[in-house]
PDB file of C-alpha atoms and ligand atoms in Angstrom:
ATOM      1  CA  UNK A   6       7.435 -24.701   2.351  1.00 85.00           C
ATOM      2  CA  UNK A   7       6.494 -20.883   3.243  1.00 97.00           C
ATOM      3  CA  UNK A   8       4.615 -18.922   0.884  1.00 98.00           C
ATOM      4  CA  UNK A   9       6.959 -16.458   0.089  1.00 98.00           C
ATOM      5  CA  UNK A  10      10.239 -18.227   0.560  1.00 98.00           C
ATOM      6  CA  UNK A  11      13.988 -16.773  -1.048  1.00 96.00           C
ATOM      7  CA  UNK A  12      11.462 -13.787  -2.462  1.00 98.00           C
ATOM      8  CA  UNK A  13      12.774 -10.135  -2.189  1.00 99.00           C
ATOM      9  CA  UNK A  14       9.971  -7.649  -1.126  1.00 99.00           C
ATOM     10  CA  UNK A  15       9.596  -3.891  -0.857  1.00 99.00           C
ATOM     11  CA  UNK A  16       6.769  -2.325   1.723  1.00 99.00           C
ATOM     12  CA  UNK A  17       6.527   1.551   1.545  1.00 99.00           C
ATOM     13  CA  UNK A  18       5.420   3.278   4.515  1.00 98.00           C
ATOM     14  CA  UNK A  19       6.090  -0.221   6.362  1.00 99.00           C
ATOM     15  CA  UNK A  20       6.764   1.274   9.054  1.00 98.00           C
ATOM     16  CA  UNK A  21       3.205   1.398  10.510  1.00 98.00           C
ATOM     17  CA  UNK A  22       0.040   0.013  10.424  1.00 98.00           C
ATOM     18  CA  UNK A  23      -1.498  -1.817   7.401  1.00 98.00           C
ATOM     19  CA  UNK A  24       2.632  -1.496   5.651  1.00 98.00           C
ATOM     20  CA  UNK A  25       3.939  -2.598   9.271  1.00 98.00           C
ATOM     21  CA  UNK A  26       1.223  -6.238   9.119  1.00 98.00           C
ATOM     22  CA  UNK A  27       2.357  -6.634   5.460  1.00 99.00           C
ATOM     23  CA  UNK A  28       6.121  -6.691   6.072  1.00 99.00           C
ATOM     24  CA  UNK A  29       6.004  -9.139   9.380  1.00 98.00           C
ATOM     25  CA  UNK A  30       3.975 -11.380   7.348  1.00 98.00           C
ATOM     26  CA  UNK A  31       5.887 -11.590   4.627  1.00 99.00           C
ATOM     27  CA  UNK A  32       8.840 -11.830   6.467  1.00 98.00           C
ATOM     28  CA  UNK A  33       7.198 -14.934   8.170  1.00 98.00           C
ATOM     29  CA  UNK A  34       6.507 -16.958   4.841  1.00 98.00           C
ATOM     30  CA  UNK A  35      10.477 -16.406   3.962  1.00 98.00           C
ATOM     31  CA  UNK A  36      10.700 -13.243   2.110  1.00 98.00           C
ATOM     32  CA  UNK A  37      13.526 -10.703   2.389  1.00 98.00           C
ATOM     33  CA  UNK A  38      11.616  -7.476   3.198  1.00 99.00           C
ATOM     34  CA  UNK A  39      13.083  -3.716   2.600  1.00 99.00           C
ATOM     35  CA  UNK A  40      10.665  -2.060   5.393  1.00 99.00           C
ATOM     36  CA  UNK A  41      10.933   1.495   3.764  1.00 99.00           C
ATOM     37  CA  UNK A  42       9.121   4.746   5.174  1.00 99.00           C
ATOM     38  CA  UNK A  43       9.822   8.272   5.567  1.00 98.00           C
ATOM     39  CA  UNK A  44       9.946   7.706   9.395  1.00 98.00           C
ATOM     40  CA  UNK A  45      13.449   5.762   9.342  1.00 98.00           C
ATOM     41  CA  UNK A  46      13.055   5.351  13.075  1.00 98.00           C
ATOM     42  CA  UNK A  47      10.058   3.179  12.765  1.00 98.00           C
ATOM     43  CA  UNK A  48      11.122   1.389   9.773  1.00 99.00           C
ATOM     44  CA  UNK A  49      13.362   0.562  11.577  1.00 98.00           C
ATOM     45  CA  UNK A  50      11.425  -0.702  14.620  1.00 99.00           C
ATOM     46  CA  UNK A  51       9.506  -2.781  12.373  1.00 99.00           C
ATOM     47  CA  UNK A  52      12.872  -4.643  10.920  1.00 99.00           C
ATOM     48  CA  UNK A  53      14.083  -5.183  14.020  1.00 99.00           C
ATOM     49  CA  UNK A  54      11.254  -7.012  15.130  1.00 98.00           C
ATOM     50  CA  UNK A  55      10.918  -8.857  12.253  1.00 99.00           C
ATOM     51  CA  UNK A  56      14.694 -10.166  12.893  1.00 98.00           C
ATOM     52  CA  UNK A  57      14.391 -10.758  16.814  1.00 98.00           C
ATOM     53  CA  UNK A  58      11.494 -13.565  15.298  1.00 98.00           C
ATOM     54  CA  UNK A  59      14.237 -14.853  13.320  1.00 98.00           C
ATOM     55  CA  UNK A  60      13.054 -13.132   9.740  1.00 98.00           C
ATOM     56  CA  UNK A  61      14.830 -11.378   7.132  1.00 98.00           C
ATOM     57  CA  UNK A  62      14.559  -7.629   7.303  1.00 99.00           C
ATOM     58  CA  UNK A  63      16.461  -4.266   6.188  1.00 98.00           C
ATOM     59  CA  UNK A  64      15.081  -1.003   7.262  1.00 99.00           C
ATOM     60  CA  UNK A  65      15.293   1.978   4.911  1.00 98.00           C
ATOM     61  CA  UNK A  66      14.382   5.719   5.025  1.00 99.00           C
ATOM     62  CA  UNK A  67      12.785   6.394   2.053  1.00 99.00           C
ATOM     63  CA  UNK A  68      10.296  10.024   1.005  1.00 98.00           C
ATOM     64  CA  UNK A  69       8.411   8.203  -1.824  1.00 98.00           C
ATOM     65  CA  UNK A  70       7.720  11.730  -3.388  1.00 98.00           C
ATOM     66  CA  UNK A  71      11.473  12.124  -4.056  1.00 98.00           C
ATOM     67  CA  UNK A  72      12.737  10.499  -7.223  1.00 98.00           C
ATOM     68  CA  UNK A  73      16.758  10.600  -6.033  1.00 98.00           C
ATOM     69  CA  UNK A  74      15.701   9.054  -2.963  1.00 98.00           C
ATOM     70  CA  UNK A  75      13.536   5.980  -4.543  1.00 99.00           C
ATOM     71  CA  UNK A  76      16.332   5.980  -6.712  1.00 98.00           C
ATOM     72  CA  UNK A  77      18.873   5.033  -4.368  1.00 98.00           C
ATOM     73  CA  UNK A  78      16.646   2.361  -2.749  1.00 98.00           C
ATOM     74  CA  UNK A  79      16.656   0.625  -5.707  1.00 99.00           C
ATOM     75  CA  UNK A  80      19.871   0.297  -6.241  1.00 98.00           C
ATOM     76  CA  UNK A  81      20.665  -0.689  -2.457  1.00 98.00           C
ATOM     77  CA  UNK A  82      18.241  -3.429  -3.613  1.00 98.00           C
ATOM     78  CA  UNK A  83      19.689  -3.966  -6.511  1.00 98.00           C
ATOM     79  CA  UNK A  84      23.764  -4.414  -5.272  1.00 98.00           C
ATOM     80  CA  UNK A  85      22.312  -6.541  -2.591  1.00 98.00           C
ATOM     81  CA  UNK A  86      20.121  -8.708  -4.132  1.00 98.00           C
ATOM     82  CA  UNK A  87      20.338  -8.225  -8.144  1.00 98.00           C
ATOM     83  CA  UNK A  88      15.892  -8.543  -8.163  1.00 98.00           C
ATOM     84  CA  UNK A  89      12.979  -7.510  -6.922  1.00 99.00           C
ATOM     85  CA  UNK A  90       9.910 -10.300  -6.546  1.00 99.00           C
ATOM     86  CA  UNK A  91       7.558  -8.098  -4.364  1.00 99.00           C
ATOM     87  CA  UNK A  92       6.372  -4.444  -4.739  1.00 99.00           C
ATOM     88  CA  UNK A  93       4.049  -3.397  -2.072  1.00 99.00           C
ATOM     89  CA  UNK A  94       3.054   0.324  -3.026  1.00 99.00           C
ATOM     90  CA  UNK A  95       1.311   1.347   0.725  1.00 98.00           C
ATOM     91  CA  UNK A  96       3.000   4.503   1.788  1.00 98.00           C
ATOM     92  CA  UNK A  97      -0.601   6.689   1.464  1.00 98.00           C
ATOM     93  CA  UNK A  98      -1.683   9.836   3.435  1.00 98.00           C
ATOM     94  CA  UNK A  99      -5.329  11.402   4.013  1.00 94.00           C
ATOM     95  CA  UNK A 100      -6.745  14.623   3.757  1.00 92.00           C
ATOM     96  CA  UNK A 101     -10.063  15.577   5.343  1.00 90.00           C
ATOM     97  CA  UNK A 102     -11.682  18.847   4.244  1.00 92.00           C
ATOM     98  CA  UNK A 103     -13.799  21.129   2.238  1.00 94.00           C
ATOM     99  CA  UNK A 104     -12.982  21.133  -1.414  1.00 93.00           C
ATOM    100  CA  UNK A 105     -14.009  24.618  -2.043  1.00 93.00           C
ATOM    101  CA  UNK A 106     -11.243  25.413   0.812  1.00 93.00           C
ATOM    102  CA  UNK A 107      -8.609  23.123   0.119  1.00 93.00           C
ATOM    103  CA  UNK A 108      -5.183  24.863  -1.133  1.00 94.00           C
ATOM    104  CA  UNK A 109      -2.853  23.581  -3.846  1.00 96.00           C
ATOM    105  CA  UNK A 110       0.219  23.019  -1.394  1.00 96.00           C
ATOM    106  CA  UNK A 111      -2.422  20.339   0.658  1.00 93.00           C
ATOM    107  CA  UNK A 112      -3.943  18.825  -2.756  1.00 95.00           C
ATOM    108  CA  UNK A 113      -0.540  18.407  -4.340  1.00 97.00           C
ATOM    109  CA  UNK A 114       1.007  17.036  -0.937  1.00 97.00           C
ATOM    110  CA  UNK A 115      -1.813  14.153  -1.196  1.00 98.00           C
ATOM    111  CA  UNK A 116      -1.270  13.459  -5.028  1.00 97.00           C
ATOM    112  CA  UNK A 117       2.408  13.349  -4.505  1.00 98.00           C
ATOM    113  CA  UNK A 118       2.815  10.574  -1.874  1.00 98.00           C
ATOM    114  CA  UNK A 119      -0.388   8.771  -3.055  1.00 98.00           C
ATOM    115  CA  UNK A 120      -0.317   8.431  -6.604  1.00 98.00           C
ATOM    116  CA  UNK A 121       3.371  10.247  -8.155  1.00 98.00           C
ATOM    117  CA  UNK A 122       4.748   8.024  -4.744  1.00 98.00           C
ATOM    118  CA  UNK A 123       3.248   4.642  -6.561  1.00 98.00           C
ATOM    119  CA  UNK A 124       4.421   5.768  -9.721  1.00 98.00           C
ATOM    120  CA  UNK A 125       7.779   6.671  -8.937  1.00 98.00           C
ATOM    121  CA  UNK A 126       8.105   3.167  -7.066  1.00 99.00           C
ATOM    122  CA  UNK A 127       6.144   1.247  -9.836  1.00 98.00           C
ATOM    123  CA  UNK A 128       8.585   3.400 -13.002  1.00 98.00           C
ATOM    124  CA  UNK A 129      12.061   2.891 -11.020  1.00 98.00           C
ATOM    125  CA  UNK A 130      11.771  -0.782  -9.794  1.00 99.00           C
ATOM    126  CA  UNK A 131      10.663  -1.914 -13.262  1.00 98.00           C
ATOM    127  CA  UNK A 132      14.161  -3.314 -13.995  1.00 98.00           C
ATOM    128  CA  UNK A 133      14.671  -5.162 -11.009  1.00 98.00           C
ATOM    129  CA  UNK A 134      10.928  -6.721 -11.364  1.00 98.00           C
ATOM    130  CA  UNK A 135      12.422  -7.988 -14.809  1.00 98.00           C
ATOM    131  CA  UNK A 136      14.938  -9.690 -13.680  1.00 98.00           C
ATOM    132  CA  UNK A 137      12.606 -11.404 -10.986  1.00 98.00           C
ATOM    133  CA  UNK A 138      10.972 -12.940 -14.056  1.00 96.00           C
ATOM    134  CA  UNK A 139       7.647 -13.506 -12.008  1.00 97.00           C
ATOM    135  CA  UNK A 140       7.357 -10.447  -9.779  1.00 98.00           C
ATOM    136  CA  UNK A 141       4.314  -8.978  -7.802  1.00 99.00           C
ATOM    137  CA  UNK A 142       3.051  -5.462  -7.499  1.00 99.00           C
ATOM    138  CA  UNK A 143       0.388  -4.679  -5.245  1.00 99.00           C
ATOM    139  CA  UNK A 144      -0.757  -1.266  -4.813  1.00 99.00           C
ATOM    140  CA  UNK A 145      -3.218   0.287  -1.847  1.00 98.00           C
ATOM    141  CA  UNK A 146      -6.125   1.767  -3.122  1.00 98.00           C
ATOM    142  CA  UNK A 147      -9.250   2.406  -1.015  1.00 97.00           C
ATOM    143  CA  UNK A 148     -12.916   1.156  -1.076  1.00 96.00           C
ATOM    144  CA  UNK A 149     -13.339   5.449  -0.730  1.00 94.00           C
ATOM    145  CA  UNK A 150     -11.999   5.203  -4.498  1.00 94.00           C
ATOM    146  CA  UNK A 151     -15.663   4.923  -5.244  1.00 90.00           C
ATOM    147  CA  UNK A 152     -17.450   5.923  -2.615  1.00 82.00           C
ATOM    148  CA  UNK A 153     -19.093   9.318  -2.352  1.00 73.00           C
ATOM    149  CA  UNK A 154     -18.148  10.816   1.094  1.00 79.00           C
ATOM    150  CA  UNK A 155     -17.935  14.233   2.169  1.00 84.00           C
ATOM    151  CA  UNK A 156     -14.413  16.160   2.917  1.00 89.00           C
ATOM    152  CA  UNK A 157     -12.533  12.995   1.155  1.00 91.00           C
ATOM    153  CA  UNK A 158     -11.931  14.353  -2.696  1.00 94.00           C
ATOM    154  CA  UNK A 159      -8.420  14.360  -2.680  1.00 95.00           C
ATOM    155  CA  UNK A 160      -8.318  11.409  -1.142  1.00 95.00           C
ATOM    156  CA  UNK A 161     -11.019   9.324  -2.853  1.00 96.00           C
ATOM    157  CA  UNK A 162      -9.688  10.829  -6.229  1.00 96.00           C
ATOM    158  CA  UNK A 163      -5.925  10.096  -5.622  1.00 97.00           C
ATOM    159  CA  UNK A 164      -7.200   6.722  -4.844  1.00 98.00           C
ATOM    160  CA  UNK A 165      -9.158   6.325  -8.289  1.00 97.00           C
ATOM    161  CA  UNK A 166      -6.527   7.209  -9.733  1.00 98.00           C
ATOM    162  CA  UNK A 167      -4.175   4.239  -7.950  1.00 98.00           C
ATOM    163  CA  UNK A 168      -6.908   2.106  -9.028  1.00 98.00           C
ATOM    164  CA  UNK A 169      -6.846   3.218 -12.860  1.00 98.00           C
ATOM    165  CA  UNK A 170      -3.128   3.113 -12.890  1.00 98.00           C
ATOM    166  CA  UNK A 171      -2.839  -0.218 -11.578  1.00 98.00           C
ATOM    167  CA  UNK A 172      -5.121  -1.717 -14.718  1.00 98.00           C
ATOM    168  CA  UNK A 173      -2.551   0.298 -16.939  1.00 98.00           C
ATOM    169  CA  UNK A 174       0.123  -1.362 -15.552  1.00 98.00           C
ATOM    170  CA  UNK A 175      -1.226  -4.488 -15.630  1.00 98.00           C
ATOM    171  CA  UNK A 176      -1.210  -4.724 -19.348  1.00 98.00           C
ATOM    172  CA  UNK A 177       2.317  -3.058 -20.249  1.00 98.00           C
ATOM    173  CA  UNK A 178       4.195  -5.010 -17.607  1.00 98.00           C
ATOM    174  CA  UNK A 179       2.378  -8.189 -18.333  1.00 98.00           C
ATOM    175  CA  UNK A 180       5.458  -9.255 -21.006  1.00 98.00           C
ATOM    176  CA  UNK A 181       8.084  -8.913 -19.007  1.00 98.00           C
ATOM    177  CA  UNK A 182       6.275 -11.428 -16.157  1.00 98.00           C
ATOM    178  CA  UNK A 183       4.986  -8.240 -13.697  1.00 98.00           C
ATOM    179  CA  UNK A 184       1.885  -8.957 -12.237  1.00 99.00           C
ATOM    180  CA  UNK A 185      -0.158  -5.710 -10.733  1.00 99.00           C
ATOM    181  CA  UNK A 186      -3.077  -5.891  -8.699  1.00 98.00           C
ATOM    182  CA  UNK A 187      -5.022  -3.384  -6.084  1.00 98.00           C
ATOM    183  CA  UNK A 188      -6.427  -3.898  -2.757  1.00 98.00           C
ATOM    184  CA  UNK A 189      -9.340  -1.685  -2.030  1.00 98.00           C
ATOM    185  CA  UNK A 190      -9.310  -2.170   1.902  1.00 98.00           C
ATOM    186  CA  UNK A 191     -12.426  -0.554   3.793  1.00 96.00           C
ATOM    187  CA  UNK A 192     -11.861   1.120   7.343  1.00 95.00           C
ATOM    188  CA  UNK A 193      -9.120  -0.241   9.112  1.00 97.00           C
ATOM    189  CA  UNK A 194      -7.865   0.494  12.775  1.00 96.00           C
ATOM    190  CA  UNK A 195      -4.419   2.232  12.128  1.00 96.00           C
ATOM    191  CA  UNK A 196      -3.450   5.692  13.022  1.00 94.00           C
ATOM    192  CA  UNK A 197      -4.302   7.119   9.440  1.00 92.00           C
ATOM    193  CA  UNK A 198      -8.223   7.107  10.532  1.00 90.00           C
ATOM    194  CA  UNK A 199      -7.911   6.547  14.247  1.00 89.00           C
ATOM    195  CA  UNK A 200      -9.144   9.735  14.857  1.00 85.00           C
ATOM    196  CA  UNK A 201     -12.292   9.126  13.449  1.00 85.00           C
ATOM    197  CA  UNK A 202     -12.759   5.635  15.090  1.00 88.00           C
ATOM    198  CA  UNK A 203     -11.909   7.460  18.622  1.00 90.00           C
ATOM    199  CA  UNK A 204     -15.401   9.329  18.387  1.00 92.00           C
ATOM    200  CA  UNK A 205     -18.314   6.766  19.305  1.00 93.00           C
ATOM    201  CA  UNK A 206     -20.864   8.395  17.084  1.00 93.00           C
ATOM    202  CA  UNK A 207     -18.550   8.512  14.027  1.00 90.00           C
ATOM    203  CA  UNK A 208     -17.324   5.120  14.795  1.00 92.00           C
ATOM    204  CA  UNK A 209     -21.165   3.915  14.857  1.00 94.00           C
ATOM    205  CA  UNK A 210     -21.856   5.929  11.729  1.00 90.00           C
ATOM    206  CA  UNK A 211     -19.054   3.980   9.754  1.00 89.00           C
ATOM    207  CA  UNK A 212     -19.876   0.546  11.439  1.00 93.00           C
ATOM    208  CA  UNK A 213     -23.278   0.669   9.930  1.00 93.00           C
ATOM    209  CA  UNK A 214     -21.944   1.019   6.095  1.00 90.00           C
ATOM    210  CA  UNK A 215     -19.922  -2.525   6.932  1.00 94.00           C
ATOM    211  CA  UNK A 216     -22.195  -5.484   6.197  1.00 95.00           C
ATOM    212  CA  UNK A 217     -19.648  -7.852   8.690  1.00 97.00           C
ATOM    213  CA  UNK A 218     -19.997  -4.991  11.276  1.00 96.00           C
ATOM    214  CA  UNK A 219     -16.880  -4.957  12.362  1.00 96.00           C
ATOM    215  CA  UNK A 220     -13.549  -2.646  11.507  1.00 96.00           C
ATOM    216  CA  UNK A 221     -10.869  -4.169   9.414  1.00 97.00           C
ATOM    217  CA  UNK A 222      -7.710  -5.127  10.969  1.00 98.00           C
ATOM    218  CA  UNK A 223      -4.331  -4.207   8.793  1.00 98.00           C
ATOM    219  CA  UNK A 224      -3.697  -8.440   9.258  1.00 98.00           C
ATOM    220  CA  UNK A 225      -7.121  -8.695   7.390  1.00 98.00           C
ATOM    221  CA  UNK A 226      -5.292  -6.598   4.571  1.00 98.00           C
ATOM    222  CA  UNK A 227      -2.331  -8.338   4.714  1.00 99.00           C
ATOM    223  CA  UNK A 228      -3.655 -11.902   4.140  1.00 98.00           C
ATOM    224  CA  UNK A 229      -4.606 -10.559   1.032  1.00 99.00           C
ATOM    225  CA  UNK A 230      -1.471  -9.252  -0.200  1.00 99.00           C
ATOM    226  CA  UNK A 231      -0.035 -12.562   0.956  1.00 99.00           C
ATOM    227  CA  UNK A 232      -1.803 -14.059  -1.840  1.00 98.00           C
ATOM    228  CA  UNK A 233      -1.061 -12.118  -4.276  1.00 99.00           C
ATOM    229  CA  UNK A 234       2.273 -11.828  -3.745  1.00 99.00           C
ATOM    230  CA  UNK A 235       2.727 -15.321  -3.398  1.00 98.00           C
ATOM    231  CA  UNK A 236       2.903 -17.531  -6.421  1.00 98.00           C
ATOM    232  CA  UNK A 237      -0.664 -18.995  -5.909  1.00 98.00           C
ATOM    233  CA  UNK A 238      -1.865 -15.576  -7.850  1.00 98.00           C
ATOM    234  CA  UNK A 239       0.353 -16.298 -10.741  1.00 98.00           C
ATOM    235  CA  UNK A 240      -2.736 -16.558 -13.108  1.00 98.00           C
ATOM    236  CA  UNK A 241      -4.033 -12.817 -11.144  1.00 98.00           C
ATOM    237  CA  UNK A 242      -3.345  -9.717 -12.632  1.00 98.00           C
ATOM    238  CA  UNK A 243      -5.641  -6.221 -13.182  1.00 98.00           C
ATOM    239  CA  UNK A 244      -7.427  -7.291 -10.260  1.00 98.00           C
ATOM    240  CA  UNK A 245      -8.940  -5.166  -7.605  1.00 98.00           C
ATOM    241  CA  UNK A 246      -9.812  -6.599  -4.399  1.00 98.00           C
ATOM    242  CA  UNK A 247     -12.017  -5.622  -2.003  1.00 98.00           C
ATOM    243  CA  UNK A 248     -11.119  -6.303   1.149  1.00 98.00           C
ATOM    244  CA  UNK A 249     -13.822  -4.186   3.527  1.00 97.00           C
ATOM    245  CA  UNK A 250     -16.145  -6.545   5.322  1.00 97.00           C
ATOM    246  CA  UNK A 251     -18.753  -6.198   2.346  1.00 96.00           C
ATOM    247  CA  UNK A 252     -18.274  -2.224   2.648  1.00 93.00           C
ATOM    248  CA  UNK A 253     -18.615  -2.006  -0.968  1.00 90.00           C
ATOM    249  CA  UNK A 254     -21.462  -3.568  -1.584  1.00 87.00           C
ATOM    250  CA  UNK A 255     -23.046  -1.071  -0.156  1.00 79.00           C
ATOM    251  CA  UNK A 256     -22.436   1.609  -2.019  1.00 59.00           C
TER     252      UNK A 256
HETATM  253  P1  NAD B 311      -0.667   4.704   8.434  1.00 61.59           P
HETATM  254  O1  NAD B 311      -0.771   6.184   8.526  1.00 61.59           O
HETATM  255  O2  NAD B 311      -0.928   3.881   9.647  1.00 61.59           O
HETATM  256  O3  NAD B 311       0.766   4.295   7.848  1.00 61.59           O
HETATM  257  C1  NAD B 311       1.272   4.902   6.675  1.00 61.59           C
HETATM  258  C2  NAD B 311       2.781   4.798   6.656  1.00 61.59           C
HETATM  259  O4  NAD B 311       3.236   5.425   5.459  1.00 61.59           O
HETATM  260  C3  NAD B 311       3.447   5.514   7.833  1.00 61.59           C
HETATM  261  O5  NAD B 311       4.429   4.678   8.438  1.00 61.59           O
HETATM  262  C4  NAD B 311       4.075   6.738   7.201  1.00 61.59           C
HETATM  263  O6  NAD B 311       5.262   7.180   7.857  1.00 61.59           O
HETATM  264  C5  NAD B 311       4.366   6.236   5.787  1.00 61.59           C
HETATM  265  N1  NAD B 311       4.493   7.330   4.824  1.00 61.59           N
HETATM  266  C6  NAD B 311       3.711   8.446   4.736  1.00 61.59           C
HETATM  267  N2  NAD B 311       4.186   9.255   3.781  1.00 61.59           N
HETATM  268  C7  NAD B 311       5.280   8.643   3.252  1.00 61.59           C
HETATM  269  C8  NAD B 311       6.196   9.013   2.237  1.00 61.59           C
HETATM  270  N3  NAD B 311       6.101  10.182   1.584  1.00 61.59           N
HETATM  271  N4  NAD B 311       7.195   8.146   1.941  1.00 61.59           N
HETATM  272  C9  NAD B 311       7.317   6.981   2.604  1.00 61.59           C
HETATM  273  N5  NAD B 311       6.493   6.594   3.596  1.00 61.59           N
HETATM  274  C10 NAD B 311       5.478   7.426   3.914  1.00 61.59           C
HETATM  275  O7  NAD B 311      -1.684   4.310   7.247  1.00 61.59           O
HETATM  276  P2  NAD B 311      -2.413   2.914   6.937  1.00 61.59           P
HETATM  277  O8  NAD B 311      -3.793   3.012   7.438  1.00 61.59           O
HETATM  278  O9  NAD B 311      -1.571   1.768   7.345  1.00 61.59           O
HETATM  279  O10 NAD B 311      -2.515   3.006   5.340  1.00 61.59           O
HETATM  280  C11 NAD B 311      -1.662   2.288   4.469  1.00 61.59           C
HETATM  281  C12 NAD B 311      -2.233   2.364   3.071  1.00 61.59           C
HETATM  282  O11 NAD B 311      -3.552   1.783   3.049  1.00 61.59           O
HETATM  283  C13 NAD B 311      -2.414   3.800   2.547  1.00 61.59           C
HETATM  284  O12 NAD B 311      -2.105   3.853   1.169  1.00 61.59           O
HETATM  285  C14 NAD B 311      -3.879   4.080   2.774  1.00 61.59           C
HETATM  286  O13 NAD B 311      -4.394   5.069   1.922  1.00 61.59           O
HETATM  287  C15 NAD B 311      -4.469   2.701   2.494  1.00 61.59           C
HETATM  288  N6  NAD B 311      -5.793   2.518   3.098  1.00 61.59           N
HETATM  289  C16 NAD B 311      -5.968   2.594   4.454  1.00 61.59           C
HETATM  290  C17 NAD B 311      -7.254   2.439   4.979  1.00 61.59           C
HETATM  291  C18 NAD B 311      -7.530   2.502   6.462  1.00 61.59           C
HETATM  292  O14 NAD B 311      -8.712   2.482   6.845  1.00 61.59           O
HETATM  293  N7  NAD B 311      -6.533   2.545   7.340  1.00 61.59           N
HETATM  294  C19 NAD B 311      -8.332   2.207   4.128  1.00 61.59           C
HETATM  295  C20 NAD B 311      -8.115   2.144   2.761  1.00 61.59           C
HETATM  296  C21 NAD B 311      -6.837   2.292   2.249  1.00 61.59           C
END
């Protein structure tokens, strides 16, 4: 029996990297997965693939930070399949710079898809996750949601705020059979910090705040949400799991 079998699942921003390793493996343990991203074209990729290994896939382009849009995916999910079992809040962007320079248009670009994109999901899915009767929500927060690091306050703020969220959540969809948990993931190889893992010194730098001393790989993150989308966490909810080669110990 696969892990995941007959479940429905949404991955946003699975179009790439850590969203990308979530949707194939689900797909492998049986679920239906709605690869959704801004980029249709690689959404669509990523379904394809998943279907050419024999999986269940439909690709969808989705702008998380546009209400009509989510909107509409929903309801494609709902006419097709009447539920939702899996919510996999991962579409996320980065911003590196100076506070004291950093203008409202880049700040509110990084609050939108980060943290009004995981609320927008989280708010306009709740029916369907109702009628799962034992859904999962796992949202993608970030080990830098409490760590102090120069140039990252939108980010590492957007993220605390995921993280705070998620507890909410857990307690006022808890009735209705919604778990919500967080992964906290420390650096992983995927283009949203590739740039920084292409320079050898700042690659070195990072390597030596990661007790395992190695860089996370987005299958590392996606064994996790395996579990806790899976019925296995069925007891799990208002967690937040690290999953950063012992990065946050060391804080
Ligand atoms: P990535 O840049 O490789 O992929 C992100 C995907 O999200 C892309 O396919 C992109 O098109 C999509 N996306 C961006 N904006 C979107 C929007 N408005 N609507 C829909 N889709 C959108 O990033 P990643 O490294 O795979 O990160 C995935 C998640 O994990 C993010 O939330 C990120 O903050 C979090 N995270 C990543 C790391 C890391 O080291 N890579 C560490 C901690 C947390």
């Amino acid at each position: 029996m696969r892990r995941l079998e007959d479940k429905i699942a949404l991955v946003t921003g699975g179009g790439a990297g850590i969203g990308r390793a979530i949707s194939e493996t689900f797909a492998r343990e049986g679920a239906h997965v709605f690869v959704a991203d801004i980029d249709g074209d690689a959404a669509k990729t990523v379904a394809d693939a998943i279907v050419k290994a024999n999986g269940a896939a439909t690709a969808y382009a989705v702008d998380v930070t546009d209400t009509a849009q989510v909107k509409a995916l929903m309801e494609t999910i709902k006419g097709a399949h009447g539920r939702l079992d899996v919510l996999v809040n991962n579409a996320g962007i980065g911003e590196r710079a100076d506070f004291r320079h950093m203008d409202d248009e880049s700040w509110d670009r990084v609050w939108q898809v980060n943290v009004d994109g995981t609320v927008r999901c989280a708010r306009e899915a709740f029916d369907l996750m109702r009628a799962s009767g034992k859904a999962s929500v796992i949202n993608l927060s970030s080990v830098m949601s409490a760590k102090h690091t120069r140039q990252m306050s939108v980010y590492s703020a957007t993220k605390g705020a995921v993280s705070a969220l998620s507890r909410s959540l857990a307690v006022e969809y808890a009735p209705y059979g919604i778990r919500v948990n967080t992964l906290l993931p420390g650096y992983v190889e995927t283009a949203l910090i590739g740039r920084y893992l292409s320079n050898p010194m700042i690659a070195k730098a990072l390597l030596t705040q990661t007790p395992l001393r190695r860089f996370g790989e987005p299958q590392d993150i996606a064994n996790a949400a395996l579990f806790l989308a899976s019925d296995e966490a069925g007891y799990v909810t208002g967690a937040s799991l690290n999953v950063d080669g012992g990065m946050g110990t060391t804080l």
